[in-house]
Amino acid sequence: MGILRNIRGTRIHIPSQGPMSWQAFLAEPERQWRTGYSAKTLAHCWESADGLPHEVAQMFDGPAELLLALPEHRVRLDGGNRDSQNDVFALIRFGEQTCAATIEGKVSEPFGPTVGEWYADPSQGKRVRMRHLCSLLGFEEVPPFQIRYQLMHRTASALIEARRFKTDEGAMIVHSFSPARMWFEDFATFASLFGAEVKPDLSSTVILKSGQRLRLGWATGNEDFLKC
């Protein structure tokens, strides 16, 4: 189905052998690969799809085609030594346009620390990282402290890769398998920084100060994959 996995340290890719191929690329393979949690659920969902999962395809205008998907895709950011490790990076074609999308899988796991928690008494590296993220996202200052830091660097990753692959837009899509839509309000609050009003299973697009087009969406996944 075109989902590929990265060989660490190279730019060479080989076809995935199925959901279990994804486990090796997790930051903590033994702890994170658990039934009912996002990593394993997302892998089974994407591997089972004939291209894009239906709910992700619905985020786009018109028929959407998956060109390439890279699980646990790392994107380098200024400041510090840690890359942004995105659950899935996908190149998508819809109509005559292309999109570089970062996909954040979620079940009940939160989006990690808030900006206030991550940026408390910041080191020089964190200051460099924050300036870099704000520049990419079009923020003139550090965003409100209740914003989730993970949403910032996942979205920045999409914009970086959109420039690298010269796509028409970047997208950050939360692929949630939570029946209760846990943490949607955190996502909606983040989207509001761009003037975007988001609703589950509908995407919203904005034009950033840089001129880049950004798509934000919350796709509801099939709960059956929680049992895999």
Short mmCIF file of C-alpha atoms in Angstrom, two decimals:
data_model
loop_
_atom_site.label_atom_id
_atom_site.label_comp_id
_atom_site.label_asym_id
_atom_site.label_seq_id
_atom_site.Cartn_x
_atom_site.Cartn_y
_atom_site.Cartn_z
CA MET A 1 0.00 0.00 0.00
CA GLY A 2 2.97 2.27 -0.23
CA ILE A 3 3.71 2.73 3.48
CA LEU A 4 7.47 2.76 3.92
CA ARG A 5 9.81 2.66 6.86
CA ASN A 6 13.03 4.58 7.34
CA ILE A 7 16.40 2.91 7.83
CA ARG A 8 18.05 5.01 10.53
CA GLY A 9 21.00 7.01 9.36
CA THR A 10 20.18 6.85 5.63
CA ARG A 11 17.77 8.27 3.10
CA ILE A 12 16.95 4.78 1.82
CA HIS A 13 13.52 3.31 2.46
CA ILE A 14 12.11 -0.20 2.12
CA PRO A 15 8.49 -1.39 2.06
CA SER A 16 6.84 -2.08 5.39
CA GLN A 17 6.15 -5.72 6.24
CA GLY A 18 3.02 -4.82 8.19
CA PRO A 19 2.10 -3.13 11.49
CA MET A 20 4.92 -4.79 13.44
CA SER A 21 7.45 -2.97 11.24
CA TRP A 22 6.40 0.25 12.94
CA GLN A 23 7.36 -0.81 16.47
CA ALA A 24 11.13 -0.65 15.93
CA PHE A 25 10.99 3.06 15.17
CA LEU A 26 9.27 4.13 18.36
CA ALA A 27 11.27 6.10 20.93
CA GLU A 28 10.44 3.41 23.52
CA PRO A 29 9.37 0.32 21.53
CA GLU A 30 8.50 -1.97 24.43
CA ARG A 31 6.57 0.58 26.49
CA GLN A 32 4.71 2.29 23.66
CA TRP A 33 3.62 -0.77 21.64
CA ARG A 34 0.48 -1.73 23.56
CA THR A 35 -3.03 -2.73 22.55
CA GLY A 36 -5.46 0.16 23.00
CA TYR A 37 -2.75 2.81 22.76
CA SER A 38 -2.08 5.16 19.89
CA ALA A 39 1.11 3.73 18.34
CA LYS A 40 -0.20 0.20 17.77
CA THR A 41 -3.72 1.38 16.94
CA LEU A 42 -2.46 3.86 14.33
CA ALA A 43 -0.17 1.28 12.71
CA HIS A 44 -2.96 -1.27 12.27
CA CYS A 45 -5.35 1.37 10.94
CA TRP A 46 -2.96 2.75 8.32
CA GLU A 47 -1.70 -0.66 7.22
CA SER A 48 -5.29 -1.86 6.79
CA ALA A 49 -6.29 1.07 4.62
CA ASP A 50 -6.15 0.96 0.85
CA GLY A 51 -4.17 4.18 0.73
CA LEU A 52 -5.39 6.83 3.17
CA PRO A 53 -7.73 5.85 6.00
CA HIS A 54 -11.18 7.12 4.99
CA GLU A 55 -11.45 9.58 7.87
CA VAL A 56 -8.10 11.17 6.97
CA ALA A 57 -9.00 11.36 3.28
CA GLN A 58 -12.16 13.24 4.31
CA MET A 59 -9.97 16.08 5.61
CA PHE A 60 -9.26 17.10 2.01
CA ASP A 61 -11.24 18.74 -0.76
CA GLY A 62 -12.17 16.08 -3.28
CA PRO A 63 -10.62 12.63 -3.72
CA ALA A 64 -7.33 12.28 -1.83
CA GLU A 65 -4.53 9.86 -2.71
CA LEU A 66 -1.69 8.70 -0.48
CA LEU A 67 1.62 9.03 -2.34
CA LEU A 68 3.97 8.14 0.49
CA ALA A 69 3.76 7.50 4.23
CA LEU A 70 6.68 7.38 6.67
CA PRO A 71 6.00 6.13 10.22
CA GLU A 72 7.87 7.84 13.08
CA HIS A 73 9.29 10.49 10.76
CA ARG A 74 11.86 12.79 12.36
CA VAL A 75 12.09 16.47 11.47
CA ARG A 76 15.04 18.53 12.65
CA LEU A 77 14.30 21.79 14.48
CA ASP A 78 16.63 24.55 15.57
CA GLY A 79 17.69 24.53 19.22
CA GLY A 80 18.44 21.44 21.27
CA ASN A 81 19.28 17.92 20.13
CA ARG A 82 15.82 16.38 19.85
CA ASP A 83 13.98 16.20 16.56
CA SER A 84 10.20 16.27 16.28
CA GLN A 85 9.28 12.59 15.86
CA ASN A 86 5.97 12.54 13.99
CA ASP A 87 3.75 9.46 14.19
CA VAL A 88 3.22 9.51 10.41
CA PHE A 89 4.42 11.82 7.70
CA ALA A 90 2.29 11.58 4.56
CA LEU A 91 2.57 13.07 1.10
CA ILE A 92 -0.97 13.41 -0.19
CA ARG A 93 -2.41 14.44 -3.54
CA PHE A 94 -5.92 15.86 -3.74
CA GLY A 95 -7.17 17.09 -7.06
CA GLU A 96 -4.25 18.86 -8.73
CA GLN A 97 -2.61 19.82 -5.44
CA THR A 98 -0.25 18.18 -2.99
CA CYS A 99 0.06 18.30 0.77
CA ALA A 100 2.79 17.45 3.28
CA ALA A 101 0.95 16.19 6.36
CA THR A 102 2.04 15.23 9.83
CA ILE A 103 -0.35 12.81 11.52
CA GLU A 104 -0.55 12.72 15.32
CA GLY A 105 -2.16 9.54 16.61
CA LYS A 106 -4.12 9.74 19.85
CA VAL A 107 -6.32 7.59 22.06
CA SER A 108 -6.36 8.77 25.65
CA GLU A 109 -2.79 10.08 25.79
CA PRO A 110 -2.49 13.86 26.30
CA PHE A 111 -0.50 16.16 24.05
CA GLY A 112 2.32 16.38 26.56
CA PRO A 113 3.49 19.45 28.47
CA THR A 114 2.02 22.89 28.01
CA VAL A 115 4.14 25.75 26.74
CA GLY A 116 4.22 27.04 30.31
CA GLU A 117 5.60 23.74 31.60
CA TRP A 118 8.09 23.22 28.79
CA TYR A 119 9.31 26.84 28.70
CA ALA A 120 9.64 27.41 32.45
CA ASP A 121 13.13 28.85 33.14
CA PRO A 122 14.16 28.08 29.54
CA SER A 123 17.69 27.20 28.52
CA GLN A 124 19.35 28.96 25.60
CA GLY A 125 18.52 25.96 23.42
CA LYS A 126 14.84 26.21 24.30
CA ARG A 127 14.86 29.92 23.55
CA VAL A 128 16.31 29.20 20.10
CA ARG A 129 13.74 26.44 19.56
CA MET A 130 10.84 28.66 20.58
CA ARG A 131 11.96 31.50 18.26
CA HIS A 132 12.23 29.00 15.42
CA LEU A 133 8.76 27.58 16.03
CA CYS A 134 7.14 31.00 16.39
CA SER A 135 8.77 32.15 13.15
CA LEU A 136 7.46 29.12 11.26
CA LEU A 137 3.97 29.39 12.74
CA GLY A 138 3.72 33.16 12.34
CA PHE A 139 3.51 33.95 16.06
CA GLU A 140 4.95 37.31 17.13
CA GLU A 141 5.52 36.14 20.69
CA VAL A 142 5.51 33.03 22.84
CA PRO A 143 1.95 31.67 22.75
CA PRO A 144 -0.25 31.47 25.87
CA PHE A 145 1.15 29.07 28.43
CA GLN A 146 -1.85 26.70 28.27
CA ILE A 147 -1.06 25.80 24.64
CA ARG A 148 0.36 22.30 24.19
CA TYR A 149 3.97 22.44 23.04
CA GLN A 150 3.65 19.19 21.04
CA LEU A 151 1.05 20.77 18.77
CA MET A 152 3.50 23.57 17.98
CA HIS A 153 6.37 21.37 16.84
CA ARG A 154 4.16 18.86 15.02
CA THR A 155 2.62 21.70 13.00
CA ALA A 156 6.02 23.27 12.39
CA SER A 157 7.23 19.89 11.09
CA ALA A 158 4.46 19.89 8.48
CA LEU A 159 5.42 23.38 7.32
CA ILE A 160 9.12 22.48 7.11
CA GLU A 161 8.40 19.40 5.06
CA ALA A 162 5.94 21.29 2.84
CA ARG A 163 8.77 23.63 1.91
CA ARG A 164 11.23 20.78 1.42
CA PHE A 165 8.92 18.81 -0.87
CA LYS A 166 7.47 21.98 -2.46
CA THR A 167 3.88 21.01 -1.82
CA ASP A 168 0.91 23.36 -2.10
CA GLU A 169 0.20 23.17 1.62
CA GLY A 170 1.18 21.66 4.94
CA ALA A 171 -1.26 19.91 7.25
CA MET A 172 -1.29 18.75 10.84
CA ILE A 173 -4.02 16.20 11.45
CA VAL A 174 -4.84 14.56 14.76
CA HIS A 175 -6.00 11.00 14.09
CA SER A 176 -7.92 10.23 17.26
CA PHE A 177 -9.38 6.88 18.29
CA SER A 178 -10.79 8.19 21.57
CA PRO A 179 -14.57 7.58 21.78
CA ALA A 180 -14.81 10.58 24.11
CA ARG A 181 -12.66 12.78 21.84
CA MET A 182 -10.26 13.36 24.70
CA TRP A 183 -8.03 16.45 24.34
CA PHE A 184 -10.03 17.92 21.45
CA GLU A 185 -10.38 21.19 23.36
CA ASP A 186 -6.59 21.49 23.56
CA PHE A 187 -6.43 21.09 19.80
CA ALA A 188 -9.23 23.61 19.23
CA THR A 189 -7.50 26.15 21.48
CA PHE A 190 -4.29 25.74 19.50
CA ALA A 191 -6.12 26.14 16.18
CA SER A 192 -7.72 29.34 17.43
CA LEU A 193 -4.25 30.97 17.50
CA PHE A 194 -4.43 30.94 13.70
CA GLY A 195 -8.00 32.22 13.63
CA ALA A 196 -9.19 28.73 12.69
CA GLU A 197 -12.38 27.22 14.07
CA VAL A 198 -12.09 23.45 14.02
CA LYS A 199 -14.71 20.75 14.43
CA PRO A 200 -14.26 16.97 14.59
CA ASP A 201 -14.00 15.39 11.13
CA LEU A 202 -13.82 18.73 9.34
CA SER A 203 -10.59 20.48 8.41
CA SER A 204 -9.87 24.20 8.42
CA THR A 205 -7.30 25.99 6.26
CA VAL A 206 -5.49 29.25 6.93
CA ILE A 207 -2.85 31.31 5.15
CA LEU A 208 0.10 32.11 7.40
CA LYS A 209 2.07 35.36 7.38
CA SER A 210 4.77 33.56 5.39
CA GLY A 211 2.23 32.88 2.65
CA GLN A 212 2.15 29.15 3.36
CA ARG A 213 -1.21 27.42 3.50
CA LEU A 214 -1.86 25.32 6.58
CA ARG A 215 -4.60 22.75 7.05
CA LEU A 216 -5.64 21.65 10.53
CA GLY A 217 -7.95 18.73 11.19
CA TRP A 218 -9.22 16.22 13.74
CA ALA A 219 -10.06 12.83 12.16
CA THR A 220 -12.01 10.26 14.17
CA GLY A 221 -10.57 6.78 13.72
CA ASN A 222 -12.39 3.43 13.73
CA GLU A 223 -12.60 2.14 17.32
CA ASP A 224 -12.22 -1.45 16.09
CA PHE A 225 -8.47 -0.85 15.75
CA LEU A 226 -8.23 -0.34 19.52
CA LYS A 227 -8.54 -4.13 19.84
CA CYS A 228 -5.58 -4.95 17.60
#
